[in-house]
Coordinates of C-alpha atoms in Angstrom, one line a residue:
M220 CA -126.7 -7.4 40.8
K221 CA -124.3 -9.0 43.2
A222 CA -124.2 -7.8 46.8
E223 CA -121.0 -5.8 46.2
E224 CA -122.6 -4.0 43.2
I225 CA -125.7 -3.2 45.2
K226 CA -123.4 -1.8 47.9
A227 CA -121.6 0.3 45.3
F228 CA -124.9 1.6 43.9
V229 CA -126.3 2.4 47.4
D230 CA -123.1 4.3 48.3
A231 CA -123.2 6.3 45.0
Y232 CA -126.9 7.0 45.5
C233 CA -126.5 8.1 49.1
N234 CA -123.5 10.2 48.4
N235 CA -125.1 12.0 45.4
V236 CA -128.9 12.0 46.0
A237 CA -129.3 11.0 49.7
S238 CA -133.1 11.3 49.7
L239 CA -133.6 8.0 51.5
P240 CA -131.6 6.2 54.2
A241 CA -129.1 3.6 52.9
D242 CA -130.9 0.6 54.5
L243 CA -134.2 1.5 52.7
V244 CA -132.3 1.9 49.3
T245 CA -130.5 -1.4 49.9
D246 CA -133.8 -3.2 50.7
F247 CA -135.6 -1.8 47.7
V248 CA -132.8 -2.6 45.2
T249 CA -132.3 -6.1 46.6
R250 CA -136.0 -6.8 46.3
Y251 CA -136.3 -5.2 42.8
E252 CA -133.2 -7.1 41.5
S253 CA -134.6 -10.4 42.9
G254 CA -137.6 -9.9 40.6
E255 CA -140.1 -9.1 43.3
D256 CA -143.1 -7.2 41.9
I257 CA -142.9 -4.0 44.0
D258 CA -144.6 -0.7 43.8
Y259 CA -141.9 1.9 43.0
C260 CA -143.9 5.0 42.9
G261 CA -143.5 7.9 45.4
E262 CA -140.3 8.0 47.3
H263 CA -138.7 5.1 45.3
T264 CA -139.1 6.9 42.0
G265 CA -135.7 8.5 42.4
V266 CA -134.1 5.2 43.2
M267 CA -135.6 3.7 40.0
D268 CA -134.3 6.7 38.0
A269 CA -130.8 6.3 39.5
L270 CA -130.9 2.5 39.0
G271 CA -131.8 3.0 35.3
M272 CA -128.8 5.4 34.9
W273 CA -126.6 2.9 36.7
H274 CA -127.5 0.1 34.4
D275 CA -127.2 2.3 31.3
A276 CA -123.7 3.4 32.4
I277 CA -122.6 -0.2 32.9
R278 CA -124.0 -1.1 29.5
W279 CA -122.2 1.8 27.9
H280 CA -118.9 0.9 29.6
L281 CA -119.2 -2.8 28.5
Q282 CA -120.0 -1.6 24.9
Q283 CA -117.0 0.7 24.9
T284 CA -114.8 -2.1 26.3
K285 CA -116.0 -4.5 23.7
E286 CA -115.4 -2.0 20.9
G287 CA -112.0 -1.2 22.2
M288 CA -111.1 -4.9 22.1
T289 CA -112.0 -5.2 18.4
T290 CA -110.0 -2.3 17.1

């Protein structure tokens, strides 16, 4: 994820879930996306769930866009 996408994710997470401060979410996502092997149990479980939904939504959107271009 690029920095602007991380910011968009953090904004969406904090506006809809807000169980952790934005700076902790940003740090966690940045470290996770860089490939760092981090423990994401406990308080970060919600971030991982939301991140999974974020990536699935992007994948769905890209698939819909691609299918729309072929019809």
